[in-house]
């Protein structure tokens, strides 16, 4: 009995030592950074944290979260003070992070900064990916992801590696149904809602330019809004329509989806005093997976507020990132 | 002779004005004929409001310089993408403005709280960074911040402008105060059902340097516990 007790005590001490060591790693790494850069990093991570996609991924609820900024929108077009301020913090912070990211290696997360020129705009942002959660998604949808990766022989772990290394073929985001499905699944949206969203994209392309009677649509204005931004009809999509020749049922299906998909916040109890922005997505009404997600996401609300309020916020967040 | 030179210069100046009016730097100059004069006037007034909406987000600009830039853009003397080439300059200026705004707000918040601290009705928490006063006494049971309670609240800025006001809706809001910003959580502890408090929160216990509406903003809440 004594020996079992001693064994349990030593295991406990070892575990404490391990986590203390981890914290010390982050503390040590932070001590290598000058005060000015540390302040920039603190602001960067606070800005990311209050935006739900990052914080809910960090606490292992979402598989992936992305926060991006358009240079034109943030600084040149219609300035929203909150958006411009966060874009400035992100713009400055990403450069400082690039300097020090090697001090914070992570086994469980893939956190990367991206920026690229896009037409007349400059887009920049951050993606946080929880490797274990994304691996779960890949395994559940393995045939889709293998097709997406264009390699039928890869294992789920190899597909994950390719995703982290950004080794997928390029696609036209406006037309490609696979892009929307991949993004929806990786962002942790419910599968049924993701498929409904993709179906809206496909139908809007099929129905564009056809001689149909829009008075059949209940939500005509919303549909007209969508088709204004959709490119010309793709004959291949038309031929592959499950309805064969396009007829009234395609319009009915489209109308149904438009009227039964709503933007939902992933919480059962929206608290207007909660300082973190709730993540959200377009969900089908009565989607049970969405309802379960809300309950699951609510479990971490208190922990999010506790981290938000902590005095050594940067150390806590970086410890989670590198845990 | 002088008269002839003068007349010649006036003539040249007049031709230059006429020509500069022909070089209108717009994407589709022909579209100006879509409207009649009266309609054009109404639409132009509307554009003025749209431009003003953008301008009024800032208070640190020279209006005359803005007008001169618009005239130069209209006359083709400036290209509209010139702004993007100097984007690093714009970013530096915006950063400077945000830093100054943040410092100013912090100073204002600290002065405001310092002026309040001496009042007899004010109770201080967190080394004076969170203050509250009881506006209406409660008679019910004390609340627990991890339980759901029904509240009405108003959120104001340092100038008493109201951002949010749940009293405008008929039903109180159901929430947990433990999920609120730290200053609000600490200042509502021990509140009784029926009680109303006015709470003043330093940014360190509020929305911090990121802010919600302004960086380093002082947060003011009037909160009433309706029921639990």
mmCIF file with all atom_site columns, C-alpha atoms in Angstrom, chain A residues 21-142:
data_model
loop_
_atom_site.group_PDB
_atom_site.id
_atom_site.type_symbol
_atom_site.label_atom_id
_atom_site.label_alt_id
_atom_site.label_comp_id
_atom_site.label_asym_id
_atom_site.label_entity_id
_atom_site.label_seq_id
_atom_site.pdbx_PDB_ins_code
_atom_site.Cartn_x
_atom_site.Cartn_y
_atom_site.Cartn_z
_atom_site.occupancy
_atom_site.B_iso_or_equiv
_atom_site.pdbx_formal_charge
_atom_site.auth_seq_id
_atom_site.auth_comp_id
_atom_site.auth_asym_id
_atom_site.auth_atom_id
_atom_site.pdbx_PDB_model_num
ATOM 1   C CA . UNK A 1 21  ? 8.843   23.150 -17.012 1.00 0.00 ? 21  UNK A CA 1
ATOM 2   C CA . UNK A 1 22  ? 6.597   24.014 -19.946 1.00 0.00 ? 22  UNK A CA 1
ATOM 3   C CA . UNK A 1 23  ? 5.563   27.282 -18.283 1.00 0.00 ? 23  UNK A CA 1
ATOM 4   C CA . UNK A 1 24  ? 9.192   28.058 -17.616 1.00 0.00 ? 24  UNK A CA 1
ATOM 5   C CA . UNK A 1 25  ? 9.947   27.449 -21.316 1.00 0.00 ? 25  UNK A CA 1
ATOM 6   C CA . UNK A 1 26  ? 7.442   30.143 -22.266 1.00 0.00 ? 26  UNK A CA 1
ATOM 7   C CA . UNK A 1 27  ? 8.640   32.421 -19.443 1.00 0.00 ? 27  UNK A CA 1
ATOM 8   C CA . UNK A 1 28  ? 12.196  31.938 -20.592 1.00 0.00 ? 28  UNK A CA 1
ATOM 9   C CA . UNK A 1 29  ? 11.243  32.585 -24.211 1.00 0.00 ? 29  UNK A CA 1
ATOM 10  C CA . UNK A 1 30  ? 9.410   35.775 -23.222 1.00 0.00 ? 30  UNK A CA 1
ATOM 11  C CA . UNK A 1 31  ? 12.452  36.954 -21.306 1.00 0.00 ? 31  UNK A CA 1
ATOM 12  C CA . UNK A 1 32  ? 14.355  36.896 -24.630 1.00 0.00 ? 32  UNK A CA 1
ATOM 13  C CA . UNK A 1 33  ? 11.998  39.492 -26.066 1.00 0.00 ? 33  UNK A CA 1
ATOM 14  C CA . UNK A 1 34  ? 12.409  43.219 -25.441 1.00 0.00 ? 34  UNK A CA 1
ATOM 15  C CA . UNK A 1 35  ? 9.599   45.092 -23.683 1.00 0.00 ? 35  UNK A CA 1
ATOM 16  C CA . UNK A 1 36  ? 8.435   46.994 -26.734 1.00 0.00 ? 36  UNK A CA 1
ATOM 17  C CA . UNK A 1 37  ? 8.064   43.853 -28.857 1.00 0.00 ? 37  UNK A CA 1
ATOM 18  C CA . UNK A 1 38  ? 6.412   42.058 -25.940 1.00 0.00 ? 38  UNK A CA 1
ATOM 19  C CA . UNK A 1 39  ? 3.814   44.829 -25.762 1.00 0.00 ? 39  UNK A CA 1
ATOM 20  C CA . UNK A 1 40  ? 3.131   44.472 -29.500 1.00 0.00 ? 40  UNK A CA 1
ATOM 21  C CA . UNK A 1 41  ? 2.751   40.688 -29.111 1.00 0.00 ? 41  UNK A CA 1
ATOM 22  C CA . UNK A 1 42  ? 0.429   41.112 -26.130 1.00 0.00 ? 42  UNK A CA 1
ATOM 23  C CA . UNK A 1 43  ? -1.788  43.459 -28.145 1.00 0.00 ? 43  UNK A CA 1
ATOM 24  C CA . UNK A 1 44  ? -1.711  41.095 -31.119 1.00 0.00 ? 44  UNK A CA 1
ATOM 25  C CA . UNK A 1 45  ? -2.788  38.086 -29.083 1.00 0.00 ? 45  UNK A CA 1
ATOM 26  C CA . UNK A 1 46  ? -5.424  40.070 -27.190 1.00 0.00 ? 46  UNK A CA 1
ATOM 27  C CA . UNK A 1 47  ? -6.830  41.241 -30.513 1.00 0.00 ? 47  UNK A CA 1
ATOM 28  C CA . UNK A 1 48  ? -6.858  37.675 -31.833 1.00 0.00 ? 48  UNK A CA 1
ATOM 29  C CA . UNK A 1 49  ? -8.263  36.287 -28.588 1.00 0.00 ? 49  UNK A CA 1
ATOM 30  C CA . UNK A 1 50  ? -11.341 38.510 -28.474 1.00 0.00 ? 50  UNK A CA 1
ATOM 31  C CA . UNK A 1 51  ? -12.191 37.331 -31.966 1.00 0.00 ? 51  UNK A CA 1
ATOM 32  C CA . UNK A 1 52  ? -13.857 33.979 -31.407 1.00 0.00 ? 52  UNK A CA 1
ATOM 33  C CA . UNK A 1 53  ? -12.277 31.900 -34.196 1.00 0.00 ? 53  UNK A CA 1
ATOM 34  C CA . UNK A 1 54  ? -8.853  32.108 -32.548 1.00 0.00 ? 54  UNK A CA 1
ATOM 35  C CA . UNK A 1 55  ? -9.789  31.608 -28.908 1.00 0.00 ? 55  UNK A CA 1
ATOM 36  C CA . UNK A 1 56  ? -12.252 28.776 -29.486 1.00 0.00 ? 56  UNK A CA 1
ATOM 37  C CA . UNK A 1 57  ? -9.619  26.943 -31.562 1.00 0.00 ? 57  UNK A CA 1
ATOM 38  C CA . UNK A 1 58  ? -6.975  27.530 -28.892 1.00 0.00 ? 58  UNK A CA 1
ATOM 39  C CA . UNK A 1 59  ? -9.245  25.881 -26.329 1.00 0.00 ? 59  UNK A CA 1
ATOM 40  C CA . UNK A 1 60  ? -9.827  22.947 -28.649 1.00 0.00 ? 60  UNK A CA 1
ATOM 41  C CA . UNK A 1 61  ? -13.428 23.543 -29.609 1.00 0.00 ? 61  UNK A CA 1
ATOM 42  C CA . UNK A 1 62  ? -12.952 24.607 -33.223 1.00 0.00 ? 62  UNK A CA 1
ATOM 43  C CA . UNK A 1 63  ? -10.598 22.634 -35.479 1.00 0.00 ? 63  UNK A CA 1
ATOM 44  C CA . UNK A 1 64  ? -9.476  25.809 -37.260 1.00 0.00 ? 64  UNK A CA 1
ATOM 45  C CA . UNK A 1 65  ? -9.946  29.542 -36.940 1.00 0.00 ? 65  UNK A CA 1
ATOM 46  C CA . UNK A 1 66  ? -8.948  32.278 -39.349 1.00 0.00 ? 66  UNK A CA 1
ATOM 47  C CA . UNK A 1 67  ? -8.906  36.038 -38.970 1.00 0.00 ? 67  UNK A CA 1
ATOM 48  C CA . UNK A 1 68  ? -8.072  38.089 -42.008 1.00 0.00 ? 68  UNK A CA 1
ATOM 49  C CA . UNK A 1 69  ? -7.960  41.687 -43.077 1.00 0.00 ? 69  UNK A CA 1
ATOM 50  C CA . UNK A 1 70  ? -8.263  43.436 -46.383 1.00 0.00 ? 70  UNK A CA 1
ATOM 51  C CA . UNK A 1 71  ? -5.901  46.390 -46.550 1.00 0.00 ? 71  UNK A CA 1
ATOM 52  C CA . UNK A 1 72  ? -8.344  48.374 -48.676 1.00 0.00 ? 72  UNK A CA 1
ATOM 53  C CA . UNK A 1 73  ? -11.319 47.695 -46.455 1.00 0.00 ? 73  UNK A CA 1
ATOM 54  C CA . UNK A 1 74  ? -9.459  48.371 -43.207 1.00 0.00 ? 74  UNK A CA 1
ATOM 55  C CA . UNK A 1 75  ? -7.657  51.515 -44.283 1.00 0.00 ? 75  UNK A CA 1
ATOM 56  C CA . UNK A 1 76  ? -9.036  52.912 -47.501 1.00 0.00 ? 76  UNK A CA 1
ATOM 57  C CA . UNK A 1 77  ? -12.719 52.192 -47.886 1.00 0.00 ? 77  UNK A CA 1
ATOM 58  C CA . UNK A 1 78  ? -15.226 52.543 -45.061 1.00 0.00 ? 78  UNK A CA 1
ATOM 59  C CA . UNK A 1 79  ? -13.342 52.704 -41.809 1.00 0.00 ? 79  UNK A CA 1
ATOM 60  C CA . UNK A 1 80  ? -14.917 50.993 -38.833 1.00 0.00 ? 80  UNK A CA 1
ATOM 61  C CA . UNK A 1 81  ? -12.816 52.131 -35.872 1.00 0.00 ? 81  UNK A CA 1
ATOM 62  C CA . UNK A 1 82  ? -12.827 48.700 -34.248 1.00 0.00 ? 82  UNK A CA 1
ATOM 63  C CA . UNK A 1 83  ? -11.881 46.952 -37.492 1.00 0.00 ? 83  UNK A CA 1
ATOM 64  C CA . UNK A 1 84  ? -9.188  49.500 -38.423 1.00 0.00 ? 84  UNK A CA 1
ATOM 65  C CA . UNK A 1 85  ? -7.703  49.351 -34.936 1.00 0.00 ? 85  UNK A CA 1
ATOM 66  C CA . UNK A 1 86  ? -7.491  45.556 -34.983 1.00 0.00 ? 86  UNK A CA 1
ATOM 67  C CA . UNK A 1 87  ? -6.100  45.596 -38.521 1.00 0.00 ? 87  UNK A CA 1
ATOM 68  C CA . UNK A 1 88  ? -3.347  47.993 -37.414 1.00 0.00 ? 88  UNK A CA 1
ATOM 69  C CA . UNK A 1 89  ? -2.538  45.795 -34.424 1.00 0.00 ? 89  UNK A CA 1
ATOM 70  C CA . UNK A 1 90  ? -2.463  42.717 -36.679 1.00 0.00 ? 90  UNK A CA 1
ATOM 71  C CA . UNK A 1 91  ? -0.315  44.442 -39.333 1.00 0.00 ? 91  UNK A CA 1
ATOM 72  C CA . UNK A 1 92  ? 2.272   45.494 -36.764 1.00 0.00 ? 92  UNK A CA 1
ATOM 73  C CA . UNK A 1 93  ? 2.017   42.292 -34.728 1.00 0.00 ? 93  UNK A CA 1
ATOM 74  C CA . UNK A 1 94  ? 2.560   39.874 -37.571 1.00 0.00 ? 94  UNK A CA 1
ATOM 75  C CA . UNK A 1 95  ? 5.987   41.325 -38.296 1.00 0.00 ? 95  UNK A CA 1
ATOM 76  C CA . UNK A 1 96  ? 7.028   41.041 -34.657 1.00 0.00 ? 96  UNK A CA 1
ATOM 77  C CA . UNK A 1 97  ? 5.640   37.480 -34.432 1.00 0.00 ? 97  UNK A CA 1
ATOM 78  C CA . UNK A 1 98  ? 7.710   36.427 -37.448 1.00 0.00 ? 98  UNK A CA 1
ATOM 79  C CA . UNK A 1 99  ? 10.811  37.554 -35.531 1.00 0.00 ? 99  UNK A CA 1
ATOM 80  C CA . UNK A 1 100 ? 10.096  35.444 -32.470 1.00 0.00 ? 100 UNK A CA 1
ATOM 81  C CA . UNK A 1 101 ? 7.879   32.541 -33.559 1.00 0.00 ? 101 UNK A CA 1
ATOM 82  C CA . UNK A 1 102 ? 10.830  30.130 -33.435 1.00 0.00 ? 102 UNK A CA 1
ATOM 83  C CA . UNK A 1 103 ? 10.831  30.565 -29.633 1.00 0.00 ? 103 UNK A CA 1
ATOM 84  C CA . UNK A 1 104 ? 7.323   29.089 -29.408 1.00 0.00 ? 104 UNK A CA 1
ATOM 85  C CA . UNK A 1 105 ? 7.253   25.777 -31.253 1.00 0.00 ? 105 UNK A CA 1
ATOM 86  C CA . UNK A 1 106 ? 3.984   23.864 -31.088 1.00 0.00 ? 106 UNK A CA 1
ATOM 87  C CA . UNK A 1 107 ? 3.230   20.187 -31.563 1.00 0.00 ? 107 UNK A CA 1
ATOM 88  C CA . UNK A 1 108 ? -0.536  20.445 -31.365 1.00 0.00 ? 108 UNK A CA 1
ATOM 89  C CA . UNK A 1 109 ? -1.198  23.666 -33.187 1.00 0.00 ? 109 UNK A CA 1
ATOM 90  C CA . UNK A 1 110 ? -0.252  25.103 -36.515 1.00 0.00 ? 110 UNK A CA 1
ATOM 91  C CA . UNK A 1 111 ? -0.306  28.872 -36.290 1.00 0.00 ? 111 UNK A CA 1
ATOM 92  C CA . UNK A 1 112 ? 0.669   30.808 -39.352 1.00 0.00 ? 112 UNK A CA 1
ATOM 93  C CA . UNK A 1 113 ? 0.596   34.289 -40.734 1.00 0.00 ? 113 UNK A CA 1
ATOM 94  C CA . UNK A 1 114 ? -0.241  34.845 -44.364 1.00 0.00 ? 114 UNK A CA 1
ATOM 95  C CA . UNK A 1 115 ? -0.265  37.801 -46.667 1.00 0.00 ? 115 UNK A CA 1
ATOM 96  C CA . UNK A 1 116 ? -0.667  38.197 -50.390 1.00 0.00 ? 116 UNK A CA 1
ATOM 97  C CA . UNK A 1 117 ? -1.506  40.667 -53.088 1.00 0.00 ? 117 UNK A CA 1
ATOM 98  C CA . UNK A 1 118 ? -4.986  40.077 -54.482 1.00 0.00 ? 118 UNK A CA 1
ATOM 99  C CA . UNK A 1 119 ? -6.111  42.150 -57.488 1.00 0.00 ? 119 UNK A CA 1
ATOM 100 C CA . UNK A 1 120 ? -5.880  45.741 -56.184 1.00 0.00 ? 120 UNK A CA 1
ATOM 101 C CA . UNK A 1 121 ? -5.827  44.752 -52.564 1.00 0.00 ? 121 UNK A CA 1
ATOM 102 C CA . UNK A 1 122 ? -3.432  43.362 -49.984 1.00 0.00 ? 122 UNK A CA 1
ATOM 103 C CA . UNK A 1 123 ? -4.852  40.660 -47.740 1.00 0.00 ? 123 UNK A CA 1
ATOM 104 C CA . UNK A 1 124 ? -3.221  39.529 -44.517 1.00 0.00 ? 124 UNK A CA 1
ATOM 105 C CA . UNK A 1 125 ? -4.239  37.423 -41.563 1.00 0.00 ? 125 UNK A CA 1
ATOM 106 C CA . UNK A 1 126 ? -3.756  34.522 -39.209 1.00 0.00 ? 126 UNK A CA 1
ATOM 107 C CA . UNK A 1 127 ? -4.835  30.908 -39.127 1.00 0.00 ? 127 UNK A CA 1
ATOM 108 C CA . UNK A 1 128 ? -4.766  28.681 -36.079 1.00 0.00 ? 128 UNK A CA 1
ATOM 109 C CA . UNK A 1 129 ? -5.263  24.991 -36.690 1.00 0.00 ? 129 UNK A CA 1
ATOM 110 C CA . UNK A 1 130 ? -5.642  22.352 -33.971 1.00 0.00 ? 130 UNK A CA 1
ATOM 111 C CA . UNK A 1 131 ? -3.864  19.314 -35.404 1.00 0.00 ? 131 UNK A CA 1
ATOM 112 C CA . UNK A 1 132 ? -5.712  16.665 -33.359 1.00 0.00 ? 132 UNK A CA 1
ATOM 113 C CA . UNK A 1 133 ? -9.135  18.168 -34.143 1.00 0.00 ? 133 UNK A CA 1
ATOM 114 C CA . UNK A 1 134 ? -8.368  18.637 -37.844 1.00 0.00 ? 134 UNK A CA 1
ATOM 115 C CA . UNK A 1 135 ? -7.096  15.053 -37.996 1.00 0.00 ? 135 UNK A CA 1
ATOM 116 C CA . UNK A 1 136 ? -10.452 13.947 -36.566 1.00 0.00 ? 136 UNK A CA 1
ATOM 117 C CA . UNK A 1 137 ? -12.279 15.859 -39.333 1.00 0.00 ? 137 UNK A CA 1
ATOM 118 C CA . UNK A 1 138 ? -10.027 14.391 -42.025 1.00 0.00 ? 138 UNK A CA 1
ATOM 119 C CA . UNK A 1 139 ? -10.574 10.838 -40.753 1.00 0.00 ? 139 UNK A CA 1
ATOM 120 C CA . UNK A 1 140 ? -14.374 11.299 -40.727 1.00 0.00 ? 140 UNK A CA 1
ATOM 121 C CA . UNK A 1 141 ? -14.281 12.620 -44.302 1.00 0.00 ? 141 UNK A CA 1
ATOM 122 C CA . UNK A 1 142 ? -11.232 10.772 -45.592 1.00 0.00 ? 142 UNK A CA 1
#
